[in-house]
């Protein structure tokens, strides 16, 4: 459709350990710094 933004590509890399979680109702604007595994259910 006209004016509709394309859906962002989802990149998933398997990891055994998640150290940082961004929940589904969380929106982050700016830098995200972490170590280890990161799971994003919210918006960056």
mmCIF file of N, CA and C in Angstrom:
data_model
loop_
_atom_site.group_PDB
_atom_site.id
_atom_site.type_symbol
_atom_site.label_atom_id
_atom_site.label_comp_id
_atom_site.label_asym_id
_atom_site.label_seq_id
_atom_site.Cartn_x
_atom_site.Cartn_y
_atom_site.Cartn_z
ATOM 1 N N UNK A 1 0.834 -1.173 0.000
ATOM 2 C CA UNK A 1 0.000 0.000 0.000
ATOM 3 C C UNK A 1 0.885 1.245 0.000
ATOM 4 N N UNK A 2 0.355 2.310 -0.512
ATOM 5 C CA UNK A 2 1.091 3.557 -0.525
ATOM 6 C C UNK A 2 1.198 4.138 0.879
ATOM 7 N N UNK A 3 2.371 4.663 1.201
ATOM 8 C CA UNK A 3 2.572 5.306 2.483
ATOM 9 C C UNK A 3 2.800 4.362 3.650
ATOM 10 N N UNK A 4 2.780 3.067 3.412
ATOM 11 C CA UNK A 4 2.986 2.111 4.493
ATOM 12 C C UNK A 4 4.469 1.750 4.565
ATOM 13 N N UNK A 5 5.034 1.834 5.754
ATOM 14 C CA UNK A 5 6.439 1.502 5.940
ATOM 15 C C UNK A 5 6.624 -0.009 5.854
ATOM 16 N N UNK A 6 7.739 -0.436 5.258
ATOM 17 C CA UNK A 6 7.987 -1.879 5.190
ATOM 18 C C UNK A 6 8.257 -2.444 6.581
ATOM 19 N N UNK A 7 7.898 -3.697 6.761
ATOM 20 C CA UNK A 7 8.132 -4.375 8.029
ATOM 21 C C UNK A 7 9.631 -4.602 8.199
ATOM 22 N N UNK A 8 10.195 -4.249 9.369
ATOM 23 C CA UNK A 8 11.634 -4.444 9.565
ATOM 24 C C UNK A 8 12.005 -5.920 9.535
ATOM 25 N N UNK A 9 13.215 -6.193 9.070
ATOM 26 C CA UNK A 9 13.712 -7.551 9.017
ATOM 27 C C UNK A 9 14.089 -8.010 10.418
ATOM 28 N N UNK A 10 13.674 -9.200 10.765
ATOM 29 C CA UNK A 10 13.985 -9.754 12.079
ATOM 30 C C UNK A 10 15.207 -10.647 11.939
ATOM 31 N N UNK A 11 16.231 -10.356 12.735
ATOM 32 C CA UNK A 11 17.448 -11.154 12.724
ATOM 33 C C UNK A 11 17.540 -11.876 14.055
ATOM 34 N N UNK A 12 17.546 -13.183 13.985
ATOM 35 C CA UNK A 12 17.630 -13.973 15.210
ATOM 36 C C UNK A 12 18.885 -14.825 15.177
ATOM 37 N N UNK A 13 19.680 -14.721 16.224
ATOM 38 C CA UNK A 13 20.852 -15.565 16.377
ATOM 39 C C UNK A 13 20.640 -16.394 17.634
ATOM 40 N N UNK A 14 20.742 -17.696 17.521
ATOM 41 C CA UNK A 14 20.501 -18.527 18.697
ATOM 42 C C UNK A 14 21.543 -18.281 19.782
ATOM 43 N N UNK A 15 21.102 -18.256 21.004
ATOM 44 C CA UNK A 15 21.997 -18.113 22.147
ATOM 45 C C UNK A 15 21.457 -18.948 23.297
ATOM 46 N N UNK A 16 22.356 -19.451 24.094
ATOM 47 C CA UNK A 16 21.953 -20.253 25.247
ATOM 48 C C UNK A 16 21.627 -19.393 26.456
ATOM 49 N N UNK A 17 22.097 -18.146 26.454
ATOM 50 C CA UNK A 17 21.960 -17.305 27.635
ATOM 51 C C UNK A 17 21.510 -15.904 27.241
ATOM 52 N N UNK A 18 20.467 -15.410 27.876
ATOM 53 C CA UNK A 18 19.998 -14.042 27.664
ATOM 54 C C UNK A 18 20.338 -13.253 28.921
ATOM 55 N N UNK A 19 21.217 -12.263 28.770
ATOM 56 C CA UNK A 19 21.616 -11.429 29.898
ATOM 57 C C UNK A 19 20.775 -10.167 29.996
ATOM 58 N N UNK A 20 20.255 -9.703 28.864
ATOM 59 C CA UNK A 20 19.516 -8.449 28.813
ATOM 60 C C UNK A 20 18.217 -8.667 28.058
ATOM 61 N N UNK A 21 17.110 -8.148 28.594
ATOM 62 C CA UNK A 21 15.799 -8.297 27.965
ATOM 63 C C UNK A 21 15.150 -6.929 27.833
ATOM 64 N N UNK A 22 14.675 -6.628 26.637
ATOM 65 C CA UNK A 22 13.873 -5.429 26.400
ATOM 66 C C UNK A 22 12.464 -5.933 26.139
ATOM 67 N N UNK A 23 11.576 -5.706 27.096
ATOM 68 C CA UNK A 23 10.227 -6.263 27.080
ATOM 69 C C UNK A 23 9.334 -5.691 26.000
ATOM 70 N N UNK A 24 8.188 -6.340 25.753
ATOM 71 C CA UNK A 24 7.298 -5.968 24.661
ATOM 72 C C UNK A 24 6.684 -4.574 24.784
ATOM 73 N N UNK A 25 6.554 -4.040 25.978
ATOM 74 C CA UNK A 25 5.974 -2.704 26.149
ATOM 75 C C UNK A 25 7.042 -1.645 26.391
ATOM 76 N N UNK A 26 8.283 -1.936 25.983
ATOM 77 C CA UNK A 26 9.401 -1.027 26.191
ATOM 78 C C UNK A 26 9.872 -0.474 24.855
ATOM 79 N N UNK A 27 10.123 0.831 24.813
ATOM 80 C CA UNK A 27 10.674 1.474 23.620
ATOM 81 C C UNK A 27 11.954 2.184 24.029
ATOM 82 N N UNK A 28 13.049 1.900 23.323
ATOM 83 C CA UNK A 28 14.345 2.491 23.631
ATOM 84 C C UNK A 28 14.744 3.413 22.490
ATOM 85 N N UNK A 29 15.095 4.648 22.836
ATOM 86 C CA UNK A 29 15.595 5.609 21.852
ATOM 87 C C UNK A 29 17.010 5.974 22.269
ATOM 88 N N UNK A 30 17.964 5.731 21.405
ATOM 89 C CA UNK A 30 19.359 6.021 21.742
ATOM 90 C C UNK A 30 20.194 4.751 21.722
ATOM 91 N N UNK A 31 21.310 4.803 22.411
ATOM 92 C CA UNK A 31 22.254 3.691 22.418
ATOM 93 C C UNK A 31 21.825 2.599 23.390
ATOM 94 N N UNK A 32 22.093 1.366 23.000
ATOM 95 C CA UNK A 32 21.879 0.219 23.879
ATOM 96 C C UNK A 32 23.221 -0.489 23.998
ATOM 97 N N UNK A 33 23.732 -0.584 25.210
ATOM 98 C CA UNK A 33 25.004 -1.251 25.447
ATOM 99 C C UNK A 33 24.748 -2.461 26.334
ATOM 100 N N UNK A 34 25.287 -3.608 25.940
ATOM 101 C CA UNK A 34 25.076 -4.823 26.713
ATOM 102 C C UNK A 34 26.225 -5.776 26.470
ATOM 103 N N UNK A 35 26.289 -6.793 27.283
ATOM 104 C CA UNK A 35 27.286 -7.836 27.131
ATOM 105 C C UNK A 35 26.560 -9.170 27.154
ATOM 106 N N UNK A 36 26.939 -10.075 26.280
ATOM 107 C CA UNK A 36 26.296 -11.381 26.243
ATOM 108 C C UNK A 36 25.090 -11.368 25.327
ATOM 109 N N UNK A 37 24.059 -12.124 25.689
ATOM 110 C CA UNK A 37 22.864 -12.252 24.866
ATOM 111 C C UNK A 37 21.870 -11.133 25.112
ATOM 112 N N UNK A 38 21.197 -10.727 24.053
ATOM 113 C CA UNK A 38 20.178 -9.675 24.135
ATOM 114 C C UNK A 38 18.924 -10.158 23.438
ATOM 115 N N UNK A 39 17.802 -10.049 24.112
ATOM 116 C CA UNK A 39 16.513 -10.370 23.502
ATOM 117 C C UNK A 39 15.684 -9.102 23.474
ATOM 118 N N UNK A 40 15.135 -8.791 22.293
ATOM 119 C CA UNK A 40 14.324 -7.586 22.132
ATOM 120 C C UNK A 40 12.916 -8.003 21.747
ATOM 121 N N UNK A 41 11.947 -7.742 22.620
ATOM 122 C CA UNK A 41 10.540 -7.937 22.313
ATOM 123 C C UNK A 41 9.866 -6.585 22.120
ATOM 124 N N UNK A 42 10.553 -5.526 22.504
ATOM 125 C CA UNK A 42 10.031 -4.162 22.373
ATOM 126 C C UNK A 42 10.537 -3.512 21.103
ATOM 127 N N UNK A 43 10.734 -2.201 21.157
ATOM 128 C CA UNK A 43 11.165 -1.430 19.984
ATOM 129 C C UNK A 43 12.487 -0.749 20.276
ATOM 130 N N UNK A 44 13.367 -0.755 19.289
ATOM 131 C CA UNK A 44 14.625 -0.025 19.378
ATOM 132 C C UNK A 44 14.621 1.083 18.362
#
